[in-house]
GROMACS .gro file of C-alpha atoms in nm:
model
  211
    1UNK     CA    1  -8.546  15.421 -13.715
    2UNK     CA    2  -8.675  15.093 -13.849
    3UNK     CA    3  -9.010  14.897 -13.753
    4UNK     CA    4  -8.944  14.676 -13.452
    5UNK     CA    5  -9.184  14.404 -13.594
    6UNK     CA    6  -8.999  14.364 -13.923
    7UNK     CA    7  -8.623  14.367 -13.848
    8UNK     CA    8  -8.374  14.078 -13.783
    9UNK     CA    9  -8.011  14.066 -13.765
   10UNK     CA   10  -7.839  13.728 -13.817
   11UNK     CA   11  -7.529  13.716 -13.595
   12UNK     CA   12  -7.314  13.411 -13.719
   13UNK     CA   13  -6.954  13.422 -13.537
   14UNK     CA   14  -6.698  13.160 -13.591
   15UNK     CA   15  -6.375  13.199 -13.402
   16UNK     CA   16  -6.062  13.020 -13.518
   17UNK     CA   17  -5.890  12.809 -13.274
   18UNK     CA   18  -5.530  12.758 -13.270
   19UNK     CA   19  -5.510  12.542 -12.956
   20UNK     CA   20  -5.789  12.298 -13.021
   21UNK     CA   21  -5.708  11.944 -13.029
   22UNK     CA   22  -5.960  11.849 -13.306
   23UNK     CA   23  -6.018  12.026 -13.610
   24UNK     CA   24  -6.280  11.813 -13.775
   25UNK     CA   25  -6.545  12.097 -13.800
   26UNK     CA   26  -6.417  12.362 -14.022
   27UNK     CA   27  -6.577  12.696 -14.080
   28UNK     CA   28  -6.474  13.016 -14.277
   29UNK     CA   29  -6.356  13.306 -14.070
   30UNK     CA   30  -6.546  13.588 -14.000
   31UNK     CA   31  -6.460  13.957 -13.948
   32UNK     CA   32  -6.724  14.074 -13.720
   33UNK     CA   33  -6.644  14.269 -13.397
   34UNK     CA   34  -6.691  13.973 -13.188
   35UNK     CA   35  -6.485  13.744 -13.391
   36UNK     CA   36  -6.205  14.005 -13.374
   37UNK     CA   37  -6.241  14.016 -13.027
   38UNK     CA   38  -6.223  13.642 -12.946
   39UNK     CA   39  -5.925  13.601 -13.163
   40UNK     CA   40  -5.758  13.867 -12.984
   41UNK     CA   41  -5.809  13.717 -12.642
   42UNK     CA   42  -5.489  13.562 -12.550
   43UNK     CA   43  -5.589  13.422 -12.207
   44UNK     CA   44  -5.453  13.519 -11.894
   45UNK     CA   45  -5.274  13.812 -11.749
   46UNK     CA   46  -5.370  14.164 -11.847
   47UNK     CA   47  -5.132  14.431 -11.979
   48UNK     CA   48  -5.030  14.555 -11.608
   49UNK     CA   49  -4.910  14.199 -11.533
   50UNK     CA   50  -5.151  14.058 -11.308
   51UNK     CA   51  -5.514  13.979 -11.346
   52UNK     CA   52  -5.603  13.844 -11.029
   53UNK     CA   53  -5.782  14.111 -10.880
   54UNK     CA   54  -6.023  14.110 -11.168
   55UNK     CA   55  -6.116  13.752 -11.116
   56UNK     CA   56  -6.476  13.638 -11.039
   57UNK     CA   57  -6.468  13.280 -10.859
   58UNK     CA   58  -6.738  13.003 -10.871
   59UNK     CA   59  -6.752  12.699 -10.656
   60UNK     CA   60  -6.993  12.400 -10.683
   61UNK     CA   61  -6.975  12.070 -10.506
   62UNK     CA   62  -7.171  11.734 -10.600
   63UNK     CA   63  -7.189  11.373 -10.546
   64UNK     CA   64  -7.263  11.132 -10.853
   65UNK     CA   65  -7.437  10.832 -10.825
   66UNK     CA   66  -7.483  10.587 -11.146
   67UNK     CA   67  -7.554  10.858 -11.414
   68UNK     CA   68  -7.703  11.121 -11.199
   69UNK     CA   69  -7.504  11.400 -10.998
   70UNK     CA   70  -7.663  11.621 -10.743
   71UNK     CA   71  -7.474  11.944 -10.675
   72UNK     CA   72  -7.500  12.273 -10.466
   73UNK     CA   73  -7.352  12.611 -10.559
   74UNK     CA   74  -7.176  12.817 -10.295
   75UNK     CA   75  -7.451  13.058 -10.326
   76UNK     CA   76  -7.693  12.802 -10.198
   77UNK     CA   77  -7.879  12.682 -10.534
   78UNK     CA   78  -7.901  12.286 -10.622
   79UNK     CA   79  -7.860  12.134 -10.950
   80UNK     CA   80  -7.893  11.789 -11.082
   81UNK     CA   81  -7.822  11.624 -11.410
   82UNK     CA   82  -7.886  11.296 -11.539
   83UNK     CA   83  -7.892  11.117 -11.892
   84UNK     CA   84  -8.199  10.958 -12.075
   85UNK     CA   85  -8.266  10.586 -12.024
   86UNK     CA   86  -8.127  10.489 -12.379
   87UNK     CA   87  -7.798  10.614 -12.262
   88UNK     CA   88  -7.822  10.409 -11.940
   89UNK     CA   89  -7.952  10.683 -11.712
   90UNK     CA   90  -8.275  10.720 -11.513
   91UNK     CA   91  -8.384  11.054 -11.691
   92UNK     CA   92  -8.463  11.230 -11.357
   93UNK     CA   93  -8.294  11.551 -11.459
   94UNK     CA   94  -8.198  11.757 -11.769
   95UNK     CA   95  -7.862  11.630 -11.930
   96UNK     CA   96  -7.545  11.816 -11.863
   97UNK     CA   97  -7.539  11.943 -12.220
   98UNK     CA   98  -7.894  12.090 -12.181
   99UNK     CA   99  -7.764  12.248 -11.876
  100UNK     CA  100  -7.485  12.395 -12.082
  101UNK     CA  101  -7.744  12.552 -12.347
  102UNK     CA  102  -7.956  12.677 -12.034
  103UNK     CA  103  -7.619  12.832 -11.896
  104UNK     CA  104  -7.581  13.003 -12.239
  105UNK     CA  105  -7.940  13.140 -12.245
  106UNK     CA  106  -7.920  13.271 -11.885
  107UNK     CA  107  -7.570  13.427 -11.941
  108UNK     CA  108  -7.689  13.591 -12.263
  109UNK     CA  109  -7.999  13.737 -12.093
  110UNK     CA  110  -7.808  13.872 -11.804
  111UNK     CA  111  -7.533  14.030 -12.025
  112UNK     CA  112  -7.743  14.151 -12.260
  113UNK     CA  113  -7.947  14.377 -12.002
  114UNK     CA  114  -7.596  14.498 -11.876
  115UNK     CA  115  -7.503  14.589 -12.237
  116UNK     CA  116  -7.825  14.765 -12.330
  117UNK     CA  117  -7.822  14.952 -12.018
  118UNK     CA  118  -7.449  15.075 -12.101
  119UNK     CA  119  -7.526  15.192 -12.442
  120UNK     CA  120  -7.620  15.538 -12.549
  121UNK     CA  121  -7.916  15.576 -12.605
  122UNK     CA  122  -7.989  15.304 -12.337
  123UNK     CA  123  -8.168  15.007 -12.467
  124UNK     CA  124  -8.402  14.895 -12.185
  125UNK     CA  125  -8.485  14.527 -12.245
  126UNK     CA  126  -8.837  14.384 -12.135
  127UNK     CA  127  -8.776  14.040 -12.215
  128UNK     CA  128  -8.587  13.794 -12.445
  129UNK     CA  129  -8.778  13.475 -12.618
  130UNK     CA  130  -8.498  13.217 -12.706
  131UNK     CA  131  -8.538  12.937 -12.921
  132UNK     CA  132  -8.197  12.748 -12.956
  133UNK     CA  133  -8.073  12.411 -13.062
  134UNK     CA  134  -7.748  12.252 -13.073
  135UNK     CA  135  -7.551  11.935 -13.204
  136UNK     CA  136  -7.257  11.737 -13.162
  137UNK     CA  137  -7.116  11.406 -13.325
  138UNK     CA  138  -7.187  11.113 -13.090
  139UNK     CA  139  -6.872  10.950 -13.222
  140UNK     CA  140  -6.663  11.192 -13.005
  141UNK     CA  141  -6.788  11.037 -12.669
  142UNK     CA  142  -6.833  10.663 -12.754
  143UNK     CA  143  -6.607  10.599 -13.018
  144UNK     CA  144  -6.404  10.274 -12.957
  145UNK     CA  145  -6.163  10.127 -12.878
  146UNK     CA  146  -6.160  10.323 -12.548
  147UNK     CA  147  -5.776  10.326 -12.544
  148UNK     CA  148  -5.753  10.534 -12.853
  149UNK     CA  149  -5.846  10.917 -12.882
  150UNK     CA  150  -6.149  10.965 -13.091
  151UNK     CA  151  -6.123  11.125 -13.432
  152UNK     CA  152  -6.402  11.384 -13.383
  153UNK     CA  153  -6.446  11.608 -13.097
  154UNK     CA  154  -6.707  11.525 -12.821
  155UNK     CA  155  -6.775  11.920 -12.774
  156UNK     CA  156  -7.071  12.070 -12.958
  157UNK     CA  157  -7.023  12.155 -13.311
  158UNK     CA  158  -7.302  12.400 -13.363
  159UNK     CA  159  -7.540  12.611 -13.165
  160UNK     CA  160  -7.802  12.770 -13.368
  161UNK     CA  161  -8.144  12.941 -13.326
  162UNK     CA  162  -8.315  13.270 -13.248
  163UNK     CA  163  -8.286  13.553 -12.983
  164UNK     CA  164  -8.592  13.770 -12.995
  165UNK     CA  165  -8.580  14.077 -12.782
  166UNK     CA  166  -8.849  14.286 -12.667
  167UNK     CA  167  -8.796  14.656 -12.558
  168UNK     CA  168  -8.947  14.834 -12.292
  169UNK     CA  169  -9.260  15.065 -12.386
  170UNK     CA  170  -9.222  14.964 -12.770
  171UNK     CA  171  -8.874  15.162 -12.805
  172UNK     CA  172  -8.777  15.137 -13.164
  173UNK     CA  173  -8.429  15.014 -13.218
  174UNK     CA  174  -8.213  15.068 -13.547
  175UNK     CA  175  -8.036  14.784 -13.702
  176UNK     CA  176  -7.698  14.935 -13.586
  177UNK     CA  177  -7.810  14.932 -13.225
  178UNK     CA  178  -7.935  14.585 -13.254
  179UNK     CA  179  -7.605  14.478 -13.395
  180UNK     CA  180  -7.431  14.617 -13.140
  181UNK     CA  181  -7.615  14.486 -12.854
  182UNK     CA  182  -7.585  14.122 -13.021
  183UNK     CA  183  -7.217  14.161 -13.094
  184UNK     CA  184  -7.121  14.308 -12.757
  185UNK     CA  185  -7.347  14.068 -12.559
  186UNK     CA  186  -7.197  13.754 -12.749
  187UNK     CA  187  -6.864  13.894 -12.665
  188UNK     CA  188  -6.883  13.957 -12.304
  189UNK     CA  189  -7.093  13.648 -12.199
  190UNK     CA  190  -6.855  13.420 -12.037
  191UNK     CA  191  -7.047  13.110 -12.158
  192UNK     CA  192  -7.072  13.204 -12.519
  193UNK     CA  193  -6.676  13.308 -12.497
  194UNK     CA  194  -6.597  12.944 -12.385
  195UNK     CA  195  -6.812  12.796 -12.639
  196UNK     CA  196  -6.656  13.016 -12.915
  197UNK     CA  197  -6.296  12.930 -12.773
  198UNK     CA  198  -6.386  12.551 -12.823
  199UNK     CA  199  -6.452  12.570 -13.184
  200UNK     CA  200  -6.831  12.562 -13.158
  201UNK     CA  201  -6.999  12.722 -13.474
  202UNK     CA  202  -7.253  13.005 -13.326
  203UNK     CA  203  -7.542  13.098 -13.535
  204UNK     CA  204  -7.780  13.283 -13.325
  205UNK     CA  205  -7.991  13.539 -13.505
  206UNK     CA  206  -8.114  13.821 -13.297
  207UNK     CA  207  -8.451  13.981 -13.400
  208UNK     CA  208  -8.666  14.255 -13.257
  209UNK     CA  209  -8.990  14.125 -13.126
  210UNK     CA  210  -9.307  14.315 -13.165
  211UNK     CA  211  -9.531  14.412 -12.907
   0.00000   0.00000   0.00000
């Protein structure tokens, strides 16, 4: 076993996208478990011909006024987005892309808890500290003339940062266990899956936090 305070694992996963309209952000292919999984996902029907019984549905309704949108989920939660004043908004709520990053963190947390519990031996997570940032090329959103398709993608080009995992009761975790937790979490998290498929470069380094 290795000391929980000194080990880190960098998971930098890139998925080739054969159906992405833009391809200006080029990255080298990886051979990790997660990359292989994402590249093998064709999308849609399972081997038995019908995936409808496995679908998990989400629903949200909203009303937009000027730059802000107020929304309600079918689970009864309220959300709101806005943009900064320098972008023509009122800055009354987080930006949509900030919600996207928040969704990534929330999805990663929930998925990691599940993956850890299913591993053998079980990895019981106490908490996870995230420090994540992202960037995009703003020309993809504002490039003119408006009748012409932008030459660069509007999507996020890169998400990077650290995912520091604290295990219950100071449980010591090996490098191999942390690798498995990180790869399976990123492979099974729907938000990370979507971001990978868009062509976004994911560079999240998983580390073990010291109590």
